[in-house]
Tab-separated table of N, CA and C in Angstrom:
chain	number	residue	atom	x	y	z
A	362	UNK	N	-65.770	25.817	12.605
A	362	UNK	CA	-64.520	26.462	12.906
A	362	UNK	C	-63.594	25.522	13.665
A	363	UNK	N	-64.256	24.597	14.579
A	363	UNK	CA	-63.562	23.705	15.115
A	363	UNK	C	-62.422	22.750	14.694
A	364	UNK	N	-63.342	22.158	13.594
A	364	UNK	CA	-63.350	21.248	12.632
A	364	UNK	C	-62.072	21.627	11.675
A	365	UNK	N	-61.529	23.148	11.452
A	365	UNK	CA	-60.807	23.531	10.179
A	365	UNK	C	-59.817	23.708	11.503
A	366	UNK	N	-59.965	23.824	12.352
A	366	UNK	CA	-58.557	23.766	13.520
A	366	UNK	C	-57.857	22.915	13.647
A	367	UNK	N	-58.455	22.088	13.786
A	367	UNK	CA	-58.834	19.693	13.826
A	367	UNK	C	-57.219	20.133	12.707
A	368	UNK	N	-58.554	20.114	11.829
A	368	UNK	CA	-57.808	19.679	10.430
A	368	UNK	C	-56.230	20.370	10.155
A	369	UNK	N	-56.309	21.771	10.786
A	369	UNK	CA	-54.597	22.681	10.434
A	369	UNK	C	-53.933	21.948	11.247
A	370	UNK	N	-54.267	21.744	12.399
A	370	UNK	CA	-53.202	20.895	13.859
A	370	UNK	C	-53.295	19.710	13.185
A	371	UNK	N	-53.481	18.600	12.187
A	371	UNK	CA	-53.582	17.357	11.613
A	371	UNK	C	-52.259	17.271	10.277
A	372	UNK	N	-52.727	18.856	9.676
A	372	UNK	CA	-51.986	18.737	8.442
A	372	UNK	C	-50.319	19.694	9.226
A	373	UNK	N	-50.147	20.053	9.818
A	373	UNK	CA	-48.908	20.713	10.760
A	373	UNK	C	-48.088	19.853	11.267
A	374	UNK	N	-48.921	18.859	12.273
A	374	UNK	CA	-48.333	17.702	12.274
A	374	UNK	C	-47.701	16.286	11.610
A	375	UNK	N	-48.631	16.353	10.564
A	375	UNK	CA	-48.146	15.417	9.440
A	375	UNK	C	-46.889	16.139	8.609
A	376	UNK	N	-46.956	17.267	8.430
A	376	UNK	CA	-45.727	18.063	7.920
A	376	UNK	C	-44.034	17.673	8.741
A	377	UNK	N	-44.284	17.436	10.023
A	377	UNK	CA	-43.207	17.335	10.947
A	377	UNK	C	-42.629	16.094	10.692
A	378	UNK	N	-43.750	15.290	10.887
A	378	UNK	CA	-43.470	14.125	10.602
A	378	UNK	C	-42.517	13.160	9.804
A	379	UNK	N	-42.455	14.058	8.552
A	379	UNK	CA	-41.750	13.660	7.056
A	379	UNK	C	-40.518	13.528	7.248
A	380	UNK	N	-39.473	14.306	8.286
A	380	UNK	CA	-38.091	14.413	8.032
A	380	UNK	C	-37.669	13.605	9.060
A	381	UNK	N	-36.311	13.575	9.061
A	381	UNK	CA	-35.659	12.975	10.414
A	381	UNK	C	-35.160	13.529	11.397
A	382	UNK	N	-35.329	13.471	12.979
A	382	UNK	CA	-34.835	14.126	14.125
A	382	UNK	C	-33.421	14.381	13.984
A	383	UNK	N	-33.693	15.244	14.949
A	383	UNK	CA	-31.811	15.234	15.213
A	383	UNK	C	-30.997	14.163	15.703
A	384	UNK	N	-31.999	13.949	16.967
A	384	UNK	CA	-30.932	12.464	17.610
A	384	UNK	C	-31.434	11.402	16.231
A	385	UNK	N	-31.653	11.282	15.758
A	385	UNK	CA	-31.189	9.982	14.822
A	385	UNK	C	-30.543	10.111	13.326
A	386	UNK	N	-30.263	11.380	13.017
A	386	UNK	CA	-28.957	12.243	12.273
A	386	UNK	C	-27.540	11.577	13.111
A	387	UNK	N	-27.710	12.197	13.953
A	387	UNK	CA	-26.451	12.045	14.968
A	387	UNK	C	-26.517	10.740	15.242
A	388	UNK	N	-27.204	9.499	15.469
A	388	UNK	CA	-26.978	7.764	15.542
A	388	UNK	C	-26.537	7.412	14.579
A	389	UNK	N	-26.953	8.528	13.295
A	389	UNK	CA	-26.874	7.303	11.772
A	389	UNK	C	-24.906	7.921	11.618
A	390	UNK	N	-24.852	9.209	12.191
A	390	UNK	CA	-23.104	10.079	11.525
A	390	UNK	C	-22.120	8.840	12.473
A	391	UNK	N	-22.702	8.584	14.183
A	391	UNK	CA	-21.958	7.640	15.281
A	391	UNK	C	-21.775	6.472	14.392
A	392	UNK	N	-22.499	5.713	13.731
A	392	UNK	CA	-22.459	4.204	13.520
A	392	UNK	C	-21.653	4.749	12.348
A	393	UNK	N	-21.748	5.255	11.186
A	393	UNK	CA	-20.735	5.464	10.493
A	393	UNK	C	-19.462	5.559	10.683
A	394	UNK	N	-19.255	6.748	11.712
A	394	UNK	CA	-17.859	6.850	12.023
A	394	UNK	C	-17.154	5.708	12.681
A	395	UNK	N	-17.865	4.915	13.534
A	395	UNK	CA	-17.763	3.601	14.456
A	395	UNK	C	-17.194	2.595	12.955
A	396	UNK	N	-17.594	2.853	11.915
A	396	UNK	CA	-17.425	2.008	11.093
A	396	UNK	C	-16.510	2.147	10.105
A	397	UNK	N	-16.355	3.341	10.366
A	397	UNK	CA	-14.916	3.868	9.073
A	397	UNK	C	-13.526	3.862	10.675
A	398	UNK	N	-13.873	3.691	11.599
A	398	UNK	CA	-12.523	3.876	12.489
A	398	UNK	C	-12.087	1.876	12.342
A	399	UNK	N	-13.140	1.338	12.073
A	399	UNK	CA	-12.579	-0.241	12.008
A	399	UNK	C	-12.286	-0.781	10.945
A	400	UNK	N	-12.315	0.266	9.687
A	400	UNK	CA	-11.886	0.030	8.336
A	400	UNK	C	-10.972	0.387	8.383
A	401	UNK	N	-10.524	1.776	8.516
A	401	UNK	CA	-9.052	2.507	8.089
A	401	UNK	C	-7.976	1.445	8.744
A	402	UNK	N	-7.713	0.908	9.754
A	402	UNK	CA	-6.357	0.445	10.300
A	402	UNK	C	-6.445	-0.914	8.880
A	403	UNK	N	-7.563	-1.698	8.610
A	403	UNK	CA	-7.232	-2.851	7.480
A	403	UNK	C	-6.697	-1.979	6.224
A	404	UNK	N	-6.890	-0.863	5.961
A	404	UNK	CA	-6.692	-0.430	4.574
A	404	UNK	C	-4.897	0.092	4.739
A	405	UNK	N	-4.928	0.406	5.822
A	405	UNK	CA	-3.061	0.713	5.867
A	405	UNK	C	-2.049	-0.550	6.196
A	406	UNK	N	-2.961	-1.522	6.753
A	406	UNK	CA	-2.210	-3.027	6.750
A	406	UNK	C	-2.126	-3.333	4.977
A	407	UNK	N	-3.566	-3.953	4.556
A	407	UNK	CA	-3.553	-3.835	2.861
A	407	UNK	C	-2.794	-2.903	2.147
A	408	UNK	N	-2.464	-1.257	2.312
A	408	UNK	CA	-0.802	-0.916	1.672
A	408	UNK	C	0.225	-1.065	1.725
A	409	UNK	N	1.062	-1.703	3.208
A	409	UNK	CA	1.857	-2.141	3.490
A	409	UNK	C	1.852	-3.894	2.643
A	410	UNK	N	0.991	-4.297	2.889
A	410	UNK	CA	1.087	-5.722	1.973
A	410	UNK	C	2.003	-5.459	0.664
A	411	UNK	N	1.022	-4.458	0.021
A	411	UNK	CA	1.246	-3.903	-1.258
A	411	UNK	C	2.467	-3.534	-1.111
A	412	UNK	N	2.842	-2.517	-1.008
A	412	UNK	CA	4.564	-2.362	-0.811
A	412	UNK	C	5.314	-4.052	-0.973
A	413	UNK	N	5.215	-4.323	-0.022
A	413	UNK	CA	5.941	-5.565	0.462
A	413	UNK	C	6.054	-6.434	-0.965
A	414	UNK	N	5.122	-6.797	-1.709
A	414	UNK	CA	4.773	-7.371	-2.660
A	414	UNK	C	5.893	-6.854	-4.062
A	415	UNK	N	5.449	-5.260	-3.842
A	415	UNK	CA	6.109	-4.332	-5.014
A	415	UNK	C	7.687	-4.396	-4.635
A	416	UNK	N	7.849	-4.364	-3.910
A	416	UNK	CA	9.493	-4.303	-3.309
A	416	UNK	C	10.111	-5.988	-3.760
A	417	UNK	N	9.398	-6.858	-3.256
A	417	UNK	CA	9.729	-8.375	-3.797
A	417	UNK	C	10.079	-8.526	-4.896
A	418	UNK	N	8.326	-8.072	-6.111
A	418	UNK	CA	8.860	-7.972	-7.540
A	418	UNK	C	9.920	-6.956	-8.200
A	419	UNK	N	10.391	-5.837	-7.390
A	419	UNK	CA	11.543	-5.223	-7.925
A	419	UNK	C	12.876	-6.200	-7.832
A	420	UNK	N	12.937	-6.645	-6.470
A	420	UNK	CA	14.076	-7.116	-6.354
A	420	UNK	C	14.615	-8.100	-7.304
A	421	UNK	N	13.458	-8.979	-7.355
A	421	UNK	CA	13.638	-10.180	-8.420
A	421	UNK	C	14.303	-9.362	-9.630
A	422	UNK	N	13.465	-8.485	-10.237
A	422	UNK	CA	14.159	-7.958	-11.501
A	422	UNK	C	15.475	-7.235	-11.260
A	423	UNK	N	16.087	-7.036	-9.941
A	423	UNK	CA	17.339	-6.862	-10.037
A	423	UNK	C	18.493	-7.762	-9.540
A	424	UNK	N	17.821	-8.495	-8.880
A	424	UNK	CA	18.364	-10.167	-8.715
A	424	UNK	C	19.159	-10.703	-10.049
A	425	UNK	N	17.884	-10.585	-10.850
A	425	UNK	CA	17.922	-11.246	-12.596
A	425	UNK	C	19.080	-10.355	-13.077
A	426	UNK	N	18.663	-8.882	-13.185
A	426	UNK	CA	20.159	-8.202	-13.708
A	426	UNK	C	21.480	-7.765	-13.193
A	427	UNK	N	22.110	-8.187	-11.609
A	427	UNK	CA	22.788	-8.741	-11.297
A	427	UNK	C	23.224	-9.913	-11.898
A	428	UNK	N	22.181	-11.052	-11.946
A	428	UNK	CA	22.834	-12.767	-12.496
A	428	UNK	C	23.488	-12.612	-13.300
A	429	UNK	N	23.012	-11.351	-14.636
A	429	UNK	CA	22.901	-11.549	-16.204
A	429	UNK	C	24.398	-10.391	-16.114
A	430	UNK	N	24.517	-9.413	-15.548
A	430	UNK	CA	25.795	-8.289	-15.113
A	430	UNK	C	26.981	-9.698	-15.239
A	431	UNK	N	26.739	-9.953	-13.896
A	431	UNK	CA	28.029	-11.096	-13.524
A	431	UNK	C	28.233	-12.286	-15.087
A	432	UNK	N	27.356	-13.120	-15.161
A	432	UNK	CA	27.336	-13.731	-16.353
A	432	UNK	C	28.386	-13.080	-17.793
A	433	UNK	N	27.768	-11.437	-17.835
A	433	UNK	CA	28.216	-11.204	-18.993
A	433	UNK	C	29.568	-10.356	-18.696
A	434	UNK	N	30.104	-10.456	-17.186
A	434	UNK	CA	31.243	-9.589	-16.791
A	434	UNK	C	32.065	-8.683	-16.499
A	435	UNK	N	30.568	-7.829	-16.415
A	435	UNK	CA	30.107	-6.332	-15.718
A	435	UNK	C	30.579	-6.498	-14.605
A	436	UNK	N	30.161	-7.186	-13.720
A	436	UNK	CA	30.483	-6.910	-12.102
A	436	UNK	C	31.363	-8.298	-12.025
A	437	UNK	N	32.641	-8.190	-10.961
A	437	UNK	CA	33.271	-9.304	-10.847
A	437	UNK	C	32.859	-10.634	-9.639
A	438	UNK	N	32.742	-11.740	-10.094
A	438	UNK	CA	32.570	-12.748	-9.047
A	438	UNK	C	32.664	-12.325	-7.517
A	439	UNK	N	33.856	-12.099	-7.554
A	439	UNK	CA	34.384	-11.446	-5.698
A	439	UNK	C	33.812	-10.118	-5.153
A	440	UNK	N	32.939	-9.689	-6.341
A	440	UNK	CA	32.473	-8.278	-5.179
A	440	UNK	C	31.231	-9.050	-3.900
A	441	UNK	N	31.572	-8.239	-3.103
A	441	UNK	CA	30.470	-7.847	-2.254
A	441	UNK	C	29.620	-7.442	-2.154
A	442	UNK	N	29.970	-5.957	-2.758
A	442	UNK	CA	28.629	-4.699	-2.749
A	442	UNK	C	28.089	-4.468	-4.383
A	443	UNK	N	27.239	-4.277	-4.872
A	443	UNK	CA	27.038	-3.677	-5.932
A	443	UNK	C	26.659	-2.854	-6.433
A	444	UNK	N	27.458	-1.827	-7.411
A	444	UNK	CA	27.103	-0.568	-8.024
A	444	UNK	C	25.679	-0.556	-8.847
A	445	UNK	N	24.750	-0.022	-8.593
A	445	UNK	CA	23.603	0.038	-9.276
A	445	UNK	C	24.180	0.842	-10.647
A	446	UNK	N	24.640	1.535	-10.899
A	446	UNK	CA	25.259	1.925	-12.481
A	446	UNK	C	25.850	0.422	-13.250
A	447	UNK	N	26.378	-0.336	-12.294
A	447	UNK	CA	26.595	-1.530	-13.392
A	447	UNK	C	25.374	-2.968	-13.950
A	448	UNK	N	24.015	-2.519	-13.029
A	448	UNK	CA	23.064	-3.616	-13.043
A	448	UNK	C	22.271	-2.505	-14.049
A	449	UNK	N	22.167	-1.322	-14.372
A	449	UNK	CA	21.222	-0.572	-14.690
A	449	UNK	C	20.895	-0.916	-16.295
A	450	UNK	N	21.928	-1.189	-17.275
A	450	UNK	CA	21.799	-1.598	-18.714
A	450	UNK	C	21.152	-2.769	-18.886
A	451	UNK	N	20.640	-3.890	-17.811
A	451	UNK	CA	20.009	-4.906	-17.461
A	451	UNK	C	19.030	-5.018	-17.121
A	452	UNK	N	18.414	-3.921	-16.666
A	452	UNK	CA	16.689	-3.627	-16.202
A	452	UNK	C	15.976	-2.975	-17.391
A	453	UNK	N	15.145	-3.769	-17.306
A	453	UNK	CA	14.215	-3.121	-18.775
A	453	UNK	C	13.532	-1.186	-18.192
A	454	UNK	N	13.903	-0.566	-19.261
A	454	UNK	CA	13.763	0.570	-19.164
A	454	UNK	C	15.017	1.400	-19.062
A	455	UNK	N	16.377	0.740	-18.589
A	455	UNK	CA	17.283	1.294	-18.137
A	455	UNK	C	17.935	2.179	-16.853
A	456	UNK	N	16.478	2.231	-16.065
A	456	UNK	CA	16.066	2.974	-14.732
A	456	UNK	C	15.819	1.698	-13.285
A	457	UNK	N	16.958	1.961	-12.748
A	457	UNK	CA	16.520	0.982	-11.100
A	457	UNK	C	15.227	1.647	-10.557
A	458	UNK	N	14.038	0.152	-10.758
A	458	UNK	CA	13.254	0.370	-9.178
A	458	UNK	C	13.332	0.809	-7.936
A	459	UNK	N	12.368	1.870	-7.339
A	459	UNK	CA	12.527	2.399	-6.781
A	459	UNK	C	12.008	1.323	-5.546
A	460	UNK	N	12.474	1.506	-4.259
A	460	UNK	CA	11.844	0.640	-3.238
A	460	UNK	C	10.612	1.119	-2.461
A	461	UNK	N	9.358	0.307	-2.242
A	461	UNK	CA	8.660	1.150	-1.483
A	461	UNK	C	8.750	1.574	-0.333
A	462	UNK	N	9.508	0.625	0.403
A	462	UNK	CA	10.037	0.990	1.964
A	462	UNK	C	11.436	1.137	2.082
A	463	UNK	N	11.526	2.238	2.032
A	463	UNK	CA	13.371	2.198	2.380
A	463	UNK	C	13.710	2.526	0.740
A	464	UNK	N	15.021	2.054	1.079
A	464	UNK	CA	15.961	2.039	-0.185
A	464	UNK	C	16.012	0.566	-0.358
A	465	UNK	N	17.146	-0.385	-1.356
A	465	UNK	CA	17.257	-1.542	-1.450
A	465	UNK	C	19.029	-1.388	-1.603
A	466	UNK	N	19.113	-2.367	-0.383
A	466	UNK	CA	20.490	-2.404	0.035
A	466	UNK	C	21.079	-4.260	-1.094
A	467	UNK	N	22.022	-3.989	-1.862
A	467	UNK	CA	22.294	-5.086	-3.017
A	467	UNK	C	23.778	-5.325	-2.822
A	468	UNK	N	23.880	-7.276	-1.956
A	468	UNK	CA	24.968	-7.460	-2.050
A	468	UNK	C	25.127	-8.795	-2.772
A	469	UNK	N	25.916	-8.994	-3.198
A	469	UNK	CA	26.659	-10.396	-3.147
A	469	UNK	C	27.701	-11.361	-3.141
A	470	UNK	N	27.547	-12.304	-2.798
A	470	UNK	CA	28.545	-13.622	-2.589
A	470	UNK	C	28.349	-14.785	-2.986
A	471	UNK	N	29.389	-15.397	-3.370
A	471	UNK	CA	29.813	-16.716	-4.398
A	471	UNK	C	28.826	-17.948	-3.303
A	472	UNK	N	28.866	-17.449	-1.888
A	472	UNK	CA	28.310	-18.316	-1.250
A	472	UNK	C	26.697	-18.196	-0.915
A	473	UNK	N	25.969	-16.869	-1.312
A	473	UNK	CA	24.887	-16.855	-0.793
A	473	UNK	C	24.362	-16.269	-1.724
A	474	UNK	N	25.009	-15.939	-3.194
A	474	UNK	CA	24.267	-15.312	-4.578
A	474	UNK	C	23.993	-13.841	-3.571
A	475	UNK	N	23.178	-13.352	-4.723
A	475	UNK	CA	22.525	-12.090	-4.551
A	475	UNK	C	21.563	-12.205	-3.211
A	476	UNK	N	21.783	-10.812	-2.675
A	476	UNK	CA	20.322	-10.911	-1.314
A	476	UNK	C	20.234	-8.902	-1.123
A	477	UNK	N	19.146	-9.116	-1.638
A	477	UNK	CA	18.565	-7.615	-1.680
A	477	UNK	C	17.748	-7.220	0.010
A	478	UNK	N	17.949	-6.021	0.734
A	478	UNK	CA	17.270	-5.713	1.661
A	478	UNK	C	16.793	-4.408	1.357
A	479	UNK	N	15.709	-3.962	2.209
A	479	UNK	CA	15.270	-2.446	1.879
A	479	UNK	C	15.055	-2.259	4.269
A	480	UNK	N	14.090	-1.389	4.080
A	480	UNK	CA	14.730	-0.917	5.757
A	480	UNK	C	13.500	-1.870	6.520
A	481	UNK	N	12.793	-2.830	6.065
A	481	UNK	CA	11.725	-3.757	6.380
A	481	UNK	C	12.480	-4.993	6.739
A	482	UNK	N	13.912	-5.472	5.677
A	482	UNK	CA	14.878	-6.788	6.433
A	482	UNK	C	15.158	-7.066	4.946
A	483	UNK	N	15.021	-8.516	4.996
A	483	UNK	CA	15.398	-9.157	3.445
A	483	UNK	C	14.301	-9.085	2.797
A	484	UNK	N	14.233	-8.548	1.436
A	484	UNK	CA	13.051	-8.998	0.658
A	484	UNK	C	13.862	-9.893	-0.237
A	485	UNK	N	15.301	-10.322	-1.068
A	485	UNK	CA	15.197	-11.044	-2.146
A	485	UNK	C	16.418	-12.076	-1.333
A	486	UNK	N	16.391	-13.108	-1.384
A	486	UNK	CA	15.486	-14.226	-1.369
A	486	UNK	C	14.141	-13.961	-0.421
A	487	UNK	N	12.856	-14.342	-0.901
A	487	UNK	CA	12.123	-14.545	-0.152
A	487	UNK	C	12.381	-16.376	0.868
A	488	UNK	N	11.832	-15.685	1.801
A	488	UNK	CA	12.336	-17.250	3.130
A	488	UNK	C	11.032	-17.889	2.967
């Protein structure tokens, strides 16, 4: 009788055994979270890149249909500001890029060509 006691308190205990405690549930959820709080701030720097990037390559393509506007005598030499209705037959698709930050502010001059900004500073020329 002893012996089959032995043995239930042997196999009861080995039963316990199998899973994982609480405190080390709760170490493994800490180091995780410890580890997603030092990821997230790189992943919103890395979208802002992105933007930055996407906003560059818009501009260029409206840089280009500005050049090609003026060239073909859509918009006159002496403006300043430019109407996005007169660059728009010049962008493939027929639709202005949208900016990712801001809007895109489009001027130009005989002395400094085209220079596109959005609410980040200059994106076209890149410096």
């Amino acid at each position: 009788m002893n012996q089959l006691i032995k043995k239930k308190m042997s196999q009861i205990s080995e039963k316990k055994k199998k899973g994982f405690t609480l405190i080390e549930l709760i170490i493994v959820i800490a180091i995780i979270a410890i580890l997603a709080a030092i990821a997230l701030p790189k992943f919103g720097a890395a979208k802002h890149n992105a933007d930055v990037a996407a906003d560059q390559a818009n501009a260029k393509i409206i840089a280009t249909a500005v050049a090609t506007a003026i060239a073909n005598g859509e918009i006159d030499e002496d403006a300043t500001s430019i109407d996005t209705d007169d660059i728009t037959p010049y962008i493939d698709g027929h639709t202005m890029p949208d900016a990712k930050i801001g809007d895109f502010s489009i001027t130009y001059s005989k002395a400094n060509g085209v220079r596109i900004s959005n609410d980040d500073g200059l994106v076209y020329p890149v410096s």
